[in-house]
PDB file of C-alpha atoms in Angstrom:
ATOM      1  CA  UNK A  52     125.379 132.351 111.104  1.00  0.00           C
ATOM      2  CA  UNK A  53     122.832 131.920 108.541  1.00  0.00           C
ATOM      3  CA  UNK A  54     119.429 130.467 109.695  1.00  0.00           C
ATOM      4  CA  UNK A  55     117.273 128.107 107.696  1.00  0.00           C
ATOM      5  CA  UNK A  56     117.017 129.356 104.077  1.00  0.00           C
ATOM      6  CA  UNK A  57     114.457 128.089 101.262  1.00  0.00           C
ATOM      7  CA  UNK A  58     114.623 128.950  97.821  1.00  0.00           C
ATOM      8  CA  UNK A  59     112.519 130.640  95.709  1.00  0.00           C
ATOM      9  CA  UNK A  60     110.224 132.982  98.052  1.00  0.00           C
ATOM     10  CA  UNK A  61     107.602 133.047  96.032  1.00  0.00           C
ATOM     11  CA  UNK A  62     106.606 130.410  92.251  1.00  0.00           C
ATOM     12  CA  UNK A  63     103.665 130.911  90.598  1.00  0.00           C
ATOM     13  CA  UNK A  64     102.448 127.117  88.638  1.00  0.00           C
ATOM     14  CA  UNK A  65      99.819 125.908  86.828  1.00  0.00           C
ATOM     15  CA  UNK A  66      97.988 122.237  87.395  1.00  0.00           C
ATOM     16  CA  UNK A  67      99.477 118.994  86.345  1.00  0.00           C
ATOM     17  CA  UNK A  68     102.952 120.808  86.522  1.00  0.00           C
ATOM     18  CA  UNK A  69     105.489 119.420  88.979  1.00  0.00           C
ATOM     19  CA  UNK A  70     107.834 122.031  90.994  1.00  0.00           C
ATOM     20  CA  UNK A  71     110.967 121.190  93.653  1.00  0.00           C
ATOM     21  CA  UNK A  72     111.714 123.832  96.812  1.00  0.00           C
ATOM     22  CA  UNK A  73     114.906 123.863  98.483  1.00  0.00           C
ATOM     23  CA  UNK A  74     115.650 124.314 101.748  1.00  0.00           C
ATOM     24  CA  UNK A  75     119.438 124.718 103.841  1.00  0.00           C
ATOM     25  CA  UNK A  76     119.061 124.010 106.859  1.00  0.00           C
ATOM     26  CA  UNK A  77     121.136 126.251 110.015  1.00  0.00           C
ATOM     27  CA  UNK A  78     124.845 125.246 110.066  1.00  0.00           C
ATOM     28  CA  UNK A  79     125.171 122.208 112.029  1.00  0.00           C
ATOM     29  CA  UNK A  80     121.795 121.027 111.910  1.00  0.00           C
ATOM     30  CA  UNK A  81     121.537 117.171 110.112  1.00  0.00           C
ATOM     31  CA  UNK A  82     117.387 117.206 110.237  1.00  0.00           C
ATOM     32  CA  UNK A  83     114.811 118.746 107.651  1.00  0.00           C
ATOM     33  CA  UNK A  84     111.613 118.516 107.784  1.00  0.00           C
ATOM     34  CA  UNK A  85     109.098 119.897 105.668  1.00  0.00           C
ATOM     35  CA  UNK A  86     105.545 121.854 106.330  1.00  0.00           C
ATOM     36  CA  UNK A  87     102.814 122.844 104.389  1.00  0.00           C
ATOM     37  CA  UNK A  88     100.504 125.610 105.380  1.00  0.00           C
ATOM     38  CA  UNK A  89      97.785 126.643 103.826  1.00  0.00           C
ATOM     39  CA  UNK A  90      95.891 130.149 103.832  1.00  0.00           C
ATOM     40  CA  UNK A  91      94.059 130.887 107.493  1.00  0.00           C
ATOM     41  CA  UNK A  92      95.318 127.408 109.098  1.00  0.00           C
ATOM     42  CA  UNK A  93      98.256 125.876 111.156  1.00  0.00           C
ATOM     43  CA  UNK A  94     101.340 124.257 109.343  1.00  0.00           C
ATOM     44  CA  UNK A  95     100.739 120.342 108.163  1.00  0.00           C
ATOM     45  CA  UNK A  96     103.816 118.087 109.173  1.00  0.00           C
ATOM     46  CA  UNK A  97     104.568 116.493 105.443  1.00  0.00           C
ATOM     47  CA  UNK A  98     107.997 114.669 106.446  1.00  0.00           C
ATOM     48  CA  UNK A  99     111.090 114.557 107.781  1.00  0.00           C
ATOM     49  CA  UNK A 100     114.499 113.353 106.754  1.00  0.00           C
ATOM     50  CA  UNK A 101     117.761 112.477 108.911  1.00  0.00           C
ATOM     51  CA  UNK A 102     120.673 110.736 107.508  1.00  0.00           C
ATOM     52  CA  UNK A 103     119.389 110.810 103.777  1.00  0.00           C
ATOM     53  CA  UNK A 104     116.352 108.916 104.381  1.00  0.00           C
ATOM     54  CA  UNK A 105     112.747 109.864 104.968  1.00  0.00           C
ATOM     55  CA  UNK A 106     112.079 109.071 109.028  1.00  0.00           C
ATOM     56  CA  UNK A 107     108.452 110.017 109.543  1.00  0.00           C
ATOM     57  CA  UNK A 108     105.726 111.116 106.791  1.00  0.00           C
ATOM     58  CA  UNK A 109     102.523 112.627 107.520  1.00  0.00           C
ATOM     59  CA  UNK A 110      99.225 112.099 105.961  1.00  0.00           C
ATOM     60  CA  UNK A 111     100.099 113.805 102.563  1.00  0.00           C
ATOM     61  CA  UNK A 112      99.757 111.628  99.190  1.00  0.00           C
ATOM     62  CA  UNK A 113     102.507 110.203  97.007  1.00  0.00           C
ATOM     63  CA  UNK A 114     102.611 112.818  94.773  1.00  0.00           C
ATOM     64  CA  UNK A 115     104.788 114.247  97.941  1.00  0.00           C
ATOM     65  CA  UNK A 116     108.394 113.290  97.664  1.00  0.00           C
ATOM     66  CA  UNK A 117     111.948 114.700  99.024  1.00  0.00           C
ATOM     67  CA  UNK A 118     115.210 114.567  99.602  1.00  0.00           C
ATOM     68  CA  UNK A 119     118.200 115.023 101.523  1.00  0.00           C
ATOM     69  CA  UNK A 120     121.784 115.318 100.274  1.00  0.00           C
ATOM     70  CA  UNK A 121     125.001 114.996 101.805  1.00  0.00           C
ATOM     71  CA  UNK A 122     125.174 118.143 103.141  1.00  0.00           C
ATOM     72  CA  UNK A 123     122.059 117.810 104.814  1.00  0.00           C
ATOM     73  CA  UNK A 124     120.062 120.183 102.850  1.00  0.00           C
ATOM     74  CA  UNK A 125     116.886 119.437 101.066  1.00  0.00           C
ATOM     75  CA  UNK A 126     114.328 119.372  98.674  1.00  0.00           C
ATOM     76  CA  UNK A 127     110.501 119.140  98.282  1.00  0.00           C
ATOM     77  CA  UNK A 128     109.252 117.676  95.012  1.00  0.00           C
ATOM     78  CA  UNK A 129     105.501 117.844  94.158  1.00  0.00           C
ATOM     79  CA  UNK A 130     104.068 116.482  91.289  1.00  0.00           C
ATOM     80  CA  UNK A 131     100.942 116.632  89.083  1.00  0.00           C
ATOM     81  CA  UNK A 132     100.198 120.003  91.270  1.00  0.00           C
ATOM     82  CA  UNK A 133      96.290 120.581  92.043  1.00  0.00           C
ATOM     83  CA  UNK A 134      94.558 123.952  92.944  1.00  0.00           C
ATOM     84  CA  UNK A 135      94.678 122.868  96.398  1.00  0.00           C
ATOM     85  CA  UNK A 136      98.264 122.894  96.659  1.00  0.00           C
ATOM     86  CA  UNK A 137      98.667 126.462  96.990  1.00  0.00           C
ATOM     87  CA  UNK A 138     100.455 127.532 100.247  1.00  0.00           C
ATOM     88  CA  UNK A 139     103.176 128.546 102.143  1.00  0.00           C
ATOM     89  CA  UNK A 140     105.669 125.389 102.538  1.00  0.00           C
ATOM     90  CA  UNK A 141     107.746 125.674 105.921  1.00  0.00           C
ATOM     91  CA  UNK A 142     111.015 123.745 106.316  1.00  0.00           C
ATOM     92  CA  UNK A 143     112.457 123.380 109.471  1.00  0.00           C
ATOM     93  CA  UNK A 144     115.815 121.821 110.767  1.00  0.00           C
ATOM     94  CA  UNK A 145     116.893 120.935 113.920  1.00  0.00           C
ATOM     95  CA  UNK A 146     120.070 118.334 115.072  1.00  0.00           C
ATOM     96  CA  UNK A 147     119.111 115.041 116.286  1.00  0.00           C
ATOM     97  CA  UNK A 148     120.182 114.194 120.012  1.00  0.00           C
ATOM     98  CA  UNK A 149     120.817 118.440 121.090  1.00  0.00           C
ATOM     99  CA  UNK A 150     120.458 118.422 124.477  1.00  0.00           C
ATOM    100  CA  UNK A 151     117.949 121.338 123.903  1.00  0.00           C
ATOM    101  CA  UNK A 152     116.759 120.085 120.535  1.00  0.00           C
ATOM    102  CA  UNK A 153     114.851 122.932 118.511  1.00  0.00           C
ATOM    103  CA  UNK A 154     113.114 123.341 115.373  1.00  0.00           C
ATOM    104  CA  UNK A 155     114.415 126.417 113.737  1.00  0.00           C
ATOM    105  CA  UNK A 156     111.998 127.352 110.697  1.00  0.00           C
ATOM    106  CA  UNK A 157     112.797 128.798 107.497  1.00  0.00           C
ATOM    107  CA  UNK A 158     110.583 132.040 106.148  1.00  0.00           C
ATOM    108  CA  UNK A 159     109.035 129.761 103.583  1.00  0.00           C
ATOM    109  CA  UNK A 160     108.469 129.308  99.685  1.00  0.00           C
ATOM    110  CA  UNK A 161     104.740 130.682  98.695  1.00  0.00           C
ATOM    111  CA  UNK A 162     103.409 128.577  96.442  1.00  0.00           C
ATOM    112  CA  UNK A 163     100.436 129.411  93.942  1.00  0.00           C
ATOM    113  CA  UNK A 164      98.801 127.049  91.840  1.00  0.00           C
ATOM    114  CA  UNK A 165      96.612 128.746  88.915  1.00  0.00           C
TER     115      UNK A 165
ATOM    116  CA  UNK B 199      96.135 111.103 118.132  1.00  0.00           C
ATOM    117  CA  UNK B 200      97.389 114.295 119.695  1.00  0.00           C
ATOM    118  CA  UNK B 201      95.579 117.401 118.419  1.00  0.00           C
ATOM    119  CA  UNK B 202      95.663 121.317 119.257  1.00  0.00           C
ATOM    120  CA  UNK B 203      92.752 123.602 119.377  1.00  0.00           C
ATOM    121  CA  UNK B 204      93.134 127.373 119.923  1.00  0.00           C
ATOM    122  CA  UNK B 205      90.040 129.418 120.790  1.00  0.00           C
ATOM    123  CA  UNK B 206      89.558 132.123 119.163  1.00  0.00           C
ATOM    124  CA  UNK B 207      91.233 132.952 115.967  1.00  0.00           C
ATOM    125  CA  UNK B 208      90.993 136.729 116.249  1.00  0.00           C
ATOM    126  CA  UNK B 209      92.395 138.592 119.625  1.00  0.00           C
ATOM    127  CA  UNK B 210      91.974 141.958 119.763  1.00  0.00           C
ATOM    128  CA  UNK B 211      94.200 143.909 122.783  1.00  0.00           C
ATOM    129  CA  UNK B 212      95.111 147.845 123.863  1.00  0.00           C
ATOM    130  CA  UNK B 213      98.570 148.490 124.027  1.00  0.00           C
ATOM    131  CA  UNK B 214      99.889 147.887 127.769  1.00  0.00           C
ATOM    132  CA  UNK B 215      96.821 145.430 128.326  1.00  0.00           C
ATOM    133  CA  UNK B 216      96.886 141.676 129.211  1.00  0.00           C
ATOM    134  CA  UNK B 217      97.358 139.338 126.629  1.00  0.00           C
ATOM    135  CA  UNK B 218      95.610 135.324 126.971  1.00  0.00           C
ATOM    136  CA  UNK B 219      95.889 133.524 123.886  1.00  0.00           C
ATOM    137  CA  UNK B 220      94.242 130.017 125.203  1.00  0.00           C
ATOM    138  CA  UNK B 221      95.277 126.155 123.910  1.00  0.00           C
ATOM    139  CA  UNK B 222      93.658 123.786 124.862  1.00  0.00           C
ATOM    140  CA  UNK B 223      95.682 119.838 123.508  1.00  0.00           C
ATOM    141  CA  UNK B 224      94.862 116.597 123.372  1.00  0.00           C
ATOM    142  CA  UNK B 225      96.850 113.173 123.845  1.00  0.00           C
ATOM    143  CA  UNK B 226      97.024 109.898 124.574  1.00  0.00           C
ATOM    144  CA  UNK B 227     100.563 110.459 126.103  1.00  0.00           C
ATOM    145  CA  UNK B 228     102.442 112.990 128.191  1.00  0.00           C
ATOM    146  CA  UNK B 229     102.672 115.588 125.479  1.00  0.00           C
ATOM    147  CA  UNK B 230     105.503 118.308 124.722  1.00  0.00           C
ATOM    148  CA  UNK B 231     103.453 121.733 124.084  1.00  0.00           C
ATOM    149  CA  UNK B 232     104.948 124.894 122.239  1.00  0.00           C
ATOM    150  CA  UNK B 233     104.221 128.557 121.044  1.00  0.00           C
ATOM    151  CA  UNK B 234     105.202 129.835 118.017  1.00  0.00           C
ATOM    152  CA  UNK B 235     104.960 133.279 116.341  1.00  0.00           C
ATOM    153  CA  UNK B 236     104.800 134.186 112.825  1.00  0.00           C
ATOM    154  CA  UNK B 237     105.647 137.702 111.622  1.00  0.00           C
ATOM    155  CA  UNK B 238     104.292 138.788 108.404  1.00  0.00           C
ATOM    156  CA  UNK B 239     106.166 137.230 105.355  1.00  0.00           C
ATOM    157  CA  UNK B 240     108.809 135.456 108.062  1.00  0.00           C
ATOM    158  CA  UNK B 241     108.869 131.943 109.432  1.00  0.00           C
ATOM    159  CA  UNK B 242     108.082 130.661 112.927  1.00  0.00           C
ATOM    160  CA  UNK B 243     110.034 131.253 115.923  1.00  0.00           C
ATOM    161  CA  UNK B 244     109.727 129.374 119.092  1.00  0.00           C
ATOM    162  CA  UNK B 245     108.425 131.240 121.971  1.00  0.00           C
ATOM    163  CA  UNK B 246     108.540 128.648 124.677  1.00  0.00           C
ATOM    164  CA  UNK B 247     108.112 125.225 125.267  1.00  0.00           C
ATOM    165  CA  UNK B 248     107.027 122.796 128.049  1.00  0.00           C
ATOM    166  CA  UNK B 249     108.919 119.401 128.313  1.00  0.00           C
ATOM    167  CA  UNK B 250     107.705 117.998 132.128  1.00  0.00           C
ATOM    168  CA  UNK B 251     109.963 120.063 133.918  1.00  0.00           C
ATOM    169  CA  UNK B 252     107.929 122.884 135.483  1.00  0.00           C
ATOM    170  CA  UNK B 253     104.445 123.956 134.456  1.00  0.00           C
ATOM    171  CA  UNK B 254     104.916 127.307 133.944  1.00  0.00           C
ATOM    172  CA  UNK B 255     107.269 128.055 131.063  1.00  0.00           C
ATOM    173  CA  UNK B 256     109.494 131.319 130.440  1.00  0.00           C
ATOM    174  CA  UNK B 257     110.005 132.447 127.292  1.00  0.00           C
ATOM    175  CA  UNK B 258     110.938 135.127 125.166  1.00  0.00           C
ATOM    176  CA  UNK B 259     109.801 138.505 124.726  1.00  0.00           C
ATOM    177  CA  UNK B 260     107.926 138.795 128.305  1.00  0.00           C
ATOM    178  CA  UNK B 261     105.500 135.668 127.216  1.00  0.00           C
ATOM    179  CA  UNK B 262     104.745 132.641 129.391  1.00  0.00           C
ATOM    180  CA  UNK B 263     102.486 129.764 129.545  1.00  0.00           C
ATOM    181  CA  UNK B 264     100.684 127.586 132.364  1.00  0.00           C
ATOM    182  CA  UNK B 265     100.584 123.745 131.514  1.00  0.00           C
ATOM    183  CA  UNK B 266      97.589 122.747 133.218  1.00  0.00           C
ATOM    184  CA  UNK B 267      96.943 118.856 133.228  1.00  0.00           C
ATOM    185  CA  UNK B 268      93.465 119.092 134.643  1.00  0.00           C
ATOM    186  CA  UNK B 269      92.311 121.297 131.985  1.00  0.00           C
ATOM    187  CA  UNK B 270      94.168 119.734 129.203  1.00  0.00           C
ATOM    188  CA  UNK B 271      95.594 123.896 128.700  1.00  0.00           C
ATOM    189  CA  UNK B 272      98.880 125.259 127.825  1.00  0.00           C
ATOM    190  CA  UNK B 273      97.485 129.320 127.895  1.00  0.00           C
ATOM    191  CA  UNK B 274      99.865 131.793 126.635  1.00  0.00           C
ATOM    192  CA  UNK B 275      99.939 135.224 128.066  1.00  0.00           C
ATOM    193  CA  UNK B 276     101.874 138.263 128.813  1.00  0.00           C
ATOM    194  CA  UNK B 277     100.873 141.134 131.353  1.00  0.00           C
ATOM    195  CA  UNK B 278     101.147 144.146 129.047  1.00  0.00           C
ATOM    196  CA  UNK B 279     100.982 143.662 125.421  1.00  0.00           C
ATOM    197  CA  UNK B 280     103.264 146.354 123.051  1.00  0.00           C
ATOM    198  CA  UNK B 281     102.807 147.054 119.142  1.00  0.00           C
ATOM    199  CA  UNK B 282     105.538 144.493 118.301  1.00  0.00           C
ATOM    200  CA  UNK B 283     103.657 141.617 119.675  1.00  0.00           C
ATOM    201  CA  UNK B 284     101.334 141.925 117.105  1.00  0.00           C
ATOM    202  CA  UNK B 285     101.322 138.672 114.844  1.00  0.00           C
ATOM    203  CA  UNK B 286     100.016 135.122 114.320  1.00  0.00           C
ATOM    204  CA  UNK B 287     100.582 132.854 117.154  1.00  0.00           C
ATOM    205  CA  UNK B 288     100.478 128.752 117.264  1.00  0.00           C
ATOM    206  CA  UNK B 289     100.565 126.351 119.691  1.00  0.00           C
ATOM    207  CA  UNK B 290     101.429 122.842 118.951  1.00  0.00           C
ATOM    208  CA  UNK B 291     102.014 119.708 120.564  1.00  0.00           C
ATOM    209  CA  UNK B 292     104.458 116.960 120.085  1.00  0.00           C
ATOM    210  CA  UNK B 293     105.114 113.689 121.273  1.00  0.00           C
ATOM    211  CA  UNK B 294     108.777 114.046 121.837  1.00  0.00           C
ATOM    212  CA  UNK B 295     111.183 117.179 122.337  1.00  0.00           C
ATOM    213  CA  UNK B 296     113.361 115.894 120.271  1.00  0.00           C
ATOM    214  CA  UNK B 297     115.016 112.824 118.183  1.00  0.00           C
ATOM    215  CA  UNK B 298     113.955 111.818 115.079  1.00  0.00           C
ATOM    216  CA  UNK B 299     110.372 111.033 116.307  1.00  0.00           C
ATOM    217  CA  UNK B 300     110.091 115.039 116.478  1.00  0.00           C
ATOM    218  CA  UNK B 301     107.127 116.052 114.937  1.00  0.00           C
ATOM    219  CA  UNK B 302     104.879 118.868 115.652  1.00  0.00           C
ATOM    220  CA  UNK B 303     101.247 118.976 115.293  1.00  0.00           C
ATOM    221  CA  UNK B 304     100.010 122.282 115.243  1.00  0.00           C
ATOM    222  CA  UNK B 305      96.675 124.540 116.042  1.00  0.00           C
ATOM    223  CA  UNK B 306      95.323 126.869 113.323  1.00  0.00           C
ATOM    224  CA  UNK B 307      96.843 130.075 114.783  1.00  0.00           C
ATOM    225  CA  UNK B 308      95.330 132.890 116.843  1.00  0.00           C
ATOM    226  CA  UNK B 309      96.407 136.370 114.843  1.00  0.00           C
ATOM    227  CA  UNK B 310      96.764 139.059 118.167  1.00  0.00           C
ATOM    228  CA  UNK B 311      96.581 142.427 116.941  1.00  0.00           C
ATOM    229  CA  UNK B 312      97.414 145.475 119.349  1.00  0.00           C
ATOM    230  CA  UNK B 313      96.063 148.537 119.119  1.00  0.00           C
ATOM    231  CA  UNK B 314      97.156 151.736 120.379  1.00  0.00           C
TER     232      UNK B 314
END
């Protein structure tokens, strides 16, 4: 059983570009949500989506954006990148209403911004 | 507002010795507290978590923590620490265990390194 997989591992960008992650979540998991963590500090909650639609967002800007298809896995957009957006982006799933609901993390896409 | 702090972002341990990696949360509700490890280049993988049903929580690998309501603490710690538990640990806190409110707020890490 595959866990939570992201695509690519690693993307190297410069500013002002715009770049999209992808995440599957673990088989029969519905939920994504999305982390960022930057270098030295604890992840940062970005947003979560269930059924298609974006349920909770944390304090990130607009330039954030996702999705969620069908199938229930994902995508993380960000545009107009800055410097600052260099870091490890986590996505996690987990299935809504498990009587022992868990978040099950992918290994991450490492993000630099030059 | 629920926030986690984590003393100490550097623990340094001899093989076979105690390991206390110390949390210390805040909220304005009963919270939901968890530990997570990181491995180099891997994701995170819950350790344990503590949902209201007993205050000391089991979890894998030989760790447990103490939810302490007085002290606003959720300690992690393990009697006799081995190489392998070398790595970056977080605590976190949520307001739910689950559902789609499930979002985790989380400390900046304490990296435990083990030394032989």
């Amino acid at each position: 059983d595959a866990g939570v997989t992201q695509s690519p591992t690693h993307l190297i960008k410069t500013r002002g570009q715009q770049v999209t992650l992808r995440c599957s979540p673990k088989s029969g998991h519905d939920t994504v949500s999305w982390y960022q963590q930057a270098l030295g500090q604890g992840p940062q909650f970005i947003f979560q989506y269930y059924e298609e639609e974006e349920r909770q967002r944390g304090n990130f800007p607009d330039r954030f954006s996702g999705h969620q298809f069908p199938n229930y896995s994902s995508e993380l957009n960000v545009n107009a990148l800055l410097l600052g957006d260099s870091a490890l982006y986590l996505c996690a799933s987990s299935e809504q209403g498990a009587s022992d609901e868990k978040l099950f993390f992918g290994s991450g896409t490492q993000l630099s911004v030059l | 507002a629920q926030s986690v702090t984590q003393l100490g972002s550097h623990v340094s341990v001899s093989e076979g010795a105690l390991v206390l990696l110390r949390c210390n949360y805040s909220s304005s509700v009963p919270p939901y507290l968890f530990w997570y490890v990181q491995y180099p280049n891997q994701g995170l993988q819950l350790l344990l978590k503590y949902t209201s049903a007993a205050t000391l929580v089991k979890g894998i690998n030989g760790f447990e923590a103490e939810f302490k309501k007085s002290e606003t603490s959720f300690h992690l710690t393990k009697p006799s620490a081995h190489m392998s538990d070398a790595a970056e640990y977080f605590c976190a806190v949520s307001h739910n265990s689950g559902g789609s409110n499930y979002k985790l707020t989380f400390g900046k890490g304490t990296l435990l390194t083990v030394n032989p």
